[in-house]
Coordinates of C-alpha atoms in Angstrom, one line a residue:
M128 CA 78.2 111.0 111.1
S129 CA 80.9 108.4 110.9
Q130 CA 81.4 105.4 112.5
I131 CA 84.6 103.4 113.6
L132 CA 84.6 99.8 112.4
E133 CA 86.3 96.8 114.4
N134 CA 89.5 97.3 112.0
Q135 CA 89.6 100.9 112.8
I136 CA 88.5 102.0 109.4
P137 CA 85.9 104.9 109.6
I138 CA 82.8 105.0 107.2
V139 CA 80.2 107.6 106.4
E140 CA 76.7 106.4 107.8
A141 CA 74.8 109.3 106.2
P142 CA 76.2 110.1 102.9
E143 CA 75.8 114.0 102.1
P144 CA 74.3 114.6 98.7
A145 CA 76.3 116.2 96.1
P146 CA 75.7 120.2 95.9
I147 CA 72.7 120.9 93.6
P148 CA 74.5 122.6 91.0
L149 CA 76.8 119.7 90.5
S150 CA 74.7 116.7 91.3
A151 CA 74.1 115.7 87.8
F152 CA 78.1 115.7 87.3
F153 CA 78.3 113.5 90.3
R154 CA 75.6 111.2 89.4
R155 CA 76.9 110.6 86.1
V156 CA 80.3 109.8 87.6
G157 CA 78.7 107.4 90.0
A158 CA 76.7 105.5 87.4
V159 CA 79.4 105.0 84.9
A160 CA 81.6 103.8 87.8
C161 CA 78.9 101.5 89.2
E162 CA 78.6 100.2 85.4
T163 CA 82.2 99.8 84.6
G164 CA 83.9 99.2 88.2
S165 CA 86.4 102.3 87.3
P166 CA 86.0 105.4 89.3
A167 CA 89.2 106.8 87.0
Y168 CA 87.3 105.8 83.7
A169 CA 83.9 107.3 85.1
T170 CA 85.5 110.7 86.1
D171 CA 87.2 111.2 82.8
V172 CA 84.0 110.5 80.8
A173 CA 82.0 112.8 82.9
L174 CA 84.7 115.5 82.5
Q175 CA 84.8 115.1 78.9
E176 CA 81.2 115.2 78.6
A177 CA 81.3 118.8 80.5
N178 CA 84.1 119.9 77.9
V179 CA 86.7 119.8 80.6
H180 CA 89.9 118.0 79.1
I181 CA 93.2 116.8 80.5
R182 CA 96.7 117.3 78.6
A183 CA 99.5 115.4 80.2
T184 CA 102.9 117.1 80.2
G185 CA 106.4 115.6 81.5
D186 CA 106.9 112.0 82.2
D187 CA 104.8 109.3 80.6
L188 CA 103.4 106.7 83.3
V189 CA 102.4 104.3 80.6
E190 CA 106.0 102.8 80.7
Y191 CA 105.3 101.8 84.0
A192 CA 102.0 99.8 83.5
G193 CA 101.8 97.0 86.3
A194 CA 104.2 98.8 88.6
G195 CA 102.9 100.3 91.7
L196 CA 102.7 103.9 91.9
L197 CA 102.7 106.5 95.1
I198 CA 101.4 109.6 93.5
V199 CA 102.2 112.9 95.3
A200 CA 99.5 115.3 94.0
D201 CA 99.3 119.0 94.4
H202 CA 95.9 120.1 96.0
R203 CA 95.9 124.1 95.9
Q204 CA 92.6 125.1 94.3
G205 CA 90.1 122.2 95.0
G206 CA 88.9 119.9 92.3
E207 CA 92.3 118.3 91.7
G208 CA 91.1 115.0 92.9
W209 CA 88.6 114.5 90.0
L210 CA 91.6 115.8 87.6
N211 CA 93.8 113.2 88.9
L212 CA 91.6 110.4 88.5
A213 CA 90.9 111.5 85.0
L214 CA 94.5 111.6 84.4
M215 CA 95.3 108.1 85.8
N216 CA 92.6 106.7 83.4
R217 CA 94.5 108.6 80.6
M218 CA 97.7 107.0 81.8
G219 CA 96.1 103.6 81.5
R220 CA 95.8 103.5 85.4
T221 CA 92.5 102.5 86.6
D222 CA 93.5 100.8 89.8
V223 CA 93.5 103.9 91.8
H224 CA 92.8 104.9 95.5
M225 CA 93.3 108.2 97.4
L226 CA 93.7 109.3 100.7
G227 CA 91.2 111.6 102.3
K228 CA 89.2 112.9 105.0
P229 CA 85.9 110.7 105.2
Y230 CA 84.0 113.2 107.2
A231 CA 84.6 116.3 104.7
P232 CA 82.4 117.2 101.9
T233 CA 84.2 115.3 99.2
G234 CA 84.5 112.1 101.2
R235 CA 80.8 112.3 102.0
I236 CA 80.0 113.0 98.2
M237 CA 82.1 110.0 97.3
H238 CA 80.3 107.9 99.6
S239 CA 76.9 108.9 98.2
M240 CA 78.1 107.9 94.6
G241 CA 77.9 104.1 95.0
E242 CA 80.4 101.4 96.0
P243 CA 83.3 101.7 93.5
M244 CA 83.8 105.6 94.4
A245 CA 83.1 105.0 98.1
S246 CA 85.9 102.2 98.2
L247 CA 88.6 104.1 96.6
L248 CA 88.7 106.7 99.5
L249 CA 91.4 105.6 102.2
P250 CA 90.2 107.6 105.3
V251 CA 92.7 109.7 107.2
I252 CA 91.7 111.5 110.5
P253 CA 94.1 114.5 111.1
G254 CA 95.1 115.9 114.5
T255 CA 92.6 118.7 113.8
M256 CA 89.9 116.0 114.9
D257 CA 91.6 114.5 118.0
A258 CA 89.4 114.6 120.9
N259 CA 92.0 115.4 123.4
K260 CA 92.0 119.0 121.9
K261 CA 89.9 121.2 124.1
G262 CA 89.0 124.8 124.2
R263 CA 90.9 127.1 121.8
E264 CA 92.9 124.0 120.7
A265 CA 89.7 122.7 119.2
I266 CA 89.2 126.0 116.9
N267 CA 91.0 125.0 113.7
E268 CA 90.2 124.3 110.0
D269 CA 88.2 121.5 111.0
A270 CA 86.0 122.9 113.7
I271 CA 82.6 122.5 111.9
F272 CA 83.2 119.0 111.3
R273 CA 83.9 118.6 115.0
I274 CA 80.6 119.7 115.4
L275 CA 78.7 118.1 112.3
S276 CA 80.5 114.7 112.7
P277 CA 81.2 114.2 116.5
S278 CA 81.8 110.4 116.1
A279 CA 84.9 111.4 113.9
V280 CA 86.3 113.2 116.9
L281 CA 88.7 110.5 118.1
P282 CA 90.8 110.0 120.9
R283 CA 94.6 110.3 120.1
V284 CA 95.4 106.4 120.5
Q285 CA 92.4 105.4 118.3
R286 CA 93.0 108.2 115.6
A287 CA 96.7 107.1 115.3
A288 CA 95.3 103.7 114.8
V289 CA 93.0 104.5 112.0
N290 CA 95.7 106.5 110.2
R291 CA 98.3 103.7 110.7
A292 CA 95.9 101.4 109.1
T293 CA 95.6 103.5 105.9
L294 CA 99.1 104.1 105.7
Q295 CA 99.8 100.3 105.8
R296 CA 97.0 99.6 103.3
S297 CA 98.4 102.3 101.0
A298 CA 101.9 100.6 100.9
N299 CA 100.0 97.3 100.5
I300 CA 98.2 98.8 97.4
V301 CA 101.3 100.1 96.0
A302 CA 103.0 96.8 96.5
N303 CA 100.4 94.9 94.5
G304 CA 100.7 97.1 91.6
G305 CA 98.0 99.6 92.3
A306 CA 98.2 103.3 92.4
V307 CA 97.6 105.7 95.4
L308 CA 97.2 109.5 95.2
V309 CA 98.2 111.6 98.3
A310 CA 98.1 115.3 98.7
P311 CA 101.2 115.9 100.7
T312 CA 100.2 118.9 102.7
G313 CA 97.1 117.1 104.1
S314 CA 94.8 120.2 103.2
L315 CA 93.8 122.6 100.7
S316 CA 97.2 124.2 100.1
D317 CA 100.0 124.7 97.4
A318 CA 102.4 121.8 97.8
S319 CA 105.3 124.2 96.8
K320 CA 104.5 126.4 99.8
A321 CA 102.9 124.6 102.8
P322 CA 104.8 122.0 105.0
W323 CA 104.3 118.4 104.0
Q324 CA 103.0 115.5 106.3
R325 CA 105.4 112.9 107.2
G326 CA 102.9 110.0 106.2
I327 CA 104.4 110.0 102.7
G328 CA 107.5 109.0 104.3
D329 CA 105.6 106.3 106.3
I330 CA 104.1 104.9 103.2
V331 CA 107.6 104.6 101.3
R332 CA 109.0 102.7 104.3
M333 CA 106.2 100.4 104.4
I334 CA 106.5 99.1 101.1
P335 CA 107.9 95.5 101.0
Q336 CA 111.7 95.6 100.2
D337 CA 111.1 93.1 97.4
I338 CA 109.2 95.7 95.6
Q339 CA 111.1 99.0 96.5
H340 CA 113.0 98.6 93.3
E341 CA 109.8 98.2 91.0
A342 CA 107.5 100.9 92.5
R343 CA 107.7 104.5 91.4
I344 CA 107.1 107.7 93.3
V345 CA 105.2 110.2 90.8
F346 CA 104.6 113.9 91.2
V347 CA 101.5 115.5 89.6
R348 CA 100.8 119.2 89.6
P349 CA 98.0 120.9 87.5
S350 CA 98.5 124.3 85.9
D351 CA 96.5 127.1 87.3
F352 CA 93.1 126.8 86.0
P353 CA 90.0 129.0 86.3
K354 CA 88.1 127.3 89.3
L355 CA 84.9 129.3 88.7
K356 CA 84.9 128.1 84.9
F357 CA 85.5 124.7 86.0
I358 CA 82.7 124.5 88.2
A359 CA 80.7 126.2 86.0
A360 CA 81.4 123.7 83.2
L361 CA 80.5 120.8 85.8
A362 CA 77.4 122.5 86.7
L363 CA 75.9 123.3 83.2
R364 CA 75.9 119.5 82.7
Q365 CA 72.5 119.8 84.9
F366 CA 71.0 121.7 82.1
R367 CA 72.8 119.8 79.3
L368 CA 74.9 122.9 78.3
R369 CA 78.4 123.1 77.7
L370 CA 80.9 126.0 77.9
P371 CA 83.8 126.3 75.4
R372 CA 86.5 123.6 75.8
L373 CA 88.6 124.0 79.0
T374 CA 92.0 122.4 78.8
I375 CA 93.9 121.9 81.8
A376 CA 97.7 120.7 81.9
M377 CA 98.7 118.3 84.4
D378 CA 102.5 118.0 84.7
I379 CA 104.0 114.7 85.6
V380 CA 107.3 113.9 87.2
D381 CA 108.8 110.6 87.8
A382 CA 110.5 111.2 91.2
G383 CA 112.3 107.6 91.2
T384 CA 111.9 104.5 93.3
P385 CA 111.3 103.8 97.1
A386 CA 114.5 102.1 97.1
E387 CA 116.5 105.0 96.0
L388 CA 115.2 107.1 98.7
L389 CA 115.6 104.5 101.5
S390 CA 119.3 104.1 100.3
L391 CA 119.7 107.6 101.4
V392 CA 118.4 107.4 105.2
D393 CA 119.1 105.2 108.1
R394 CA 115.8 103.1 108.2
T395 CA 116.3 102.2 111.8
D396 CA 116.4 106.0 112.6
P397 CA 113.0 107.2 114.2
T398 CA 113.0 110.3 112.1
A399 CA 113.8 108.4 108.8
S400 CA 110.1 108.9 107.7
Q401 CA 110.4 112.6 108.3
E402 CA 113.6 112.6 106.4
I403 CA 112.2 110.8 103.5
T404 CA 109.3 113.2 103.2
E405 CA 111.6 116.3 103.3
R406 CA 113.8 114.9 100.5
L407 CA 110.9 114.4 98.4
Q408 CA 109.6 117.9 99.1
Q409 CA 113.1 119.3 98.1
K410 CA 112.8 117.2 95.0
Y411 CA 109.6 118.7 94.2
L412 CA 110.4 122.2 94.8
N413 CA 113.7 121.8 92.5
Y414 CA 111.6 120.4 89.6
F415 CA 108.7 122.8 89.9
S416 CA 110.9 125.8 89.8
S417 CA 112.1 124.9 86.5
T418 CA 110.1 125.8 83.6
S419 CA 111.2 122.9 81.2
K420 CA 108.3 120.8 80.4
K421 CA 107.5 118.6 77.5
S422 CA 104.1 117.4 76.2
I423 CA 103.1 113.7 76.1
G424 CA 99.4 114.1 74.9

């Protein structure tokens, strides 16, 4: 179940334990995160112990140490969130937050892993959880969560308030030099094929003007990886076993600054956020249709 606090940010009252085959991996991440205060470092450590390794290709984020990052990350196979956290640690960025559904399994698991992991999740309640949807409209990809987490089914006005608070907090984190990870489609789908959500454009517009030339927008896309082997590698940690080394390439693209994007749109236009999102999506498609990549580690 989830609860809406006075500031409109939902939390999970009853964290869902990690699936039994992966519980040892998640316990390890949670323990290291609590010891160090860094979920990114903890995830990287636990993945390496499971013999899963990240290889970064493309643009090097180290040169932007101290600059705020809005990281648009593909989420087409599942598991990318953990890979992205490990990647951020390799890039020297441990000040990471990510947008996500607090009522969904990953959100619940993160809340069960201790305060450092729970606090990095920035809650989003999509339209699929809108209380105004009735009958056939309520039969959607989140239908099961409408039953399991009824208190996360919010009226449209309250849901919009939650999401606005998260978008503003995301912009504030970037403005203060932190990094925010966001899956552009808002679901488990290929960012090069599915529609993008306009929330990315909203975050860009909310970044303070005096920071817009310093912050960076970054694309991250992992190579196709054997999902079953990835899950097996994490699960075998339960038995202190390791599969042969699994290396996953993570392609990084510096997509420029918020200021560059905002200079191309009319900021007073109500559709500006959607236009920013569409421009970013086209830039993403243009890059990932190219096969030219360089390794940085």
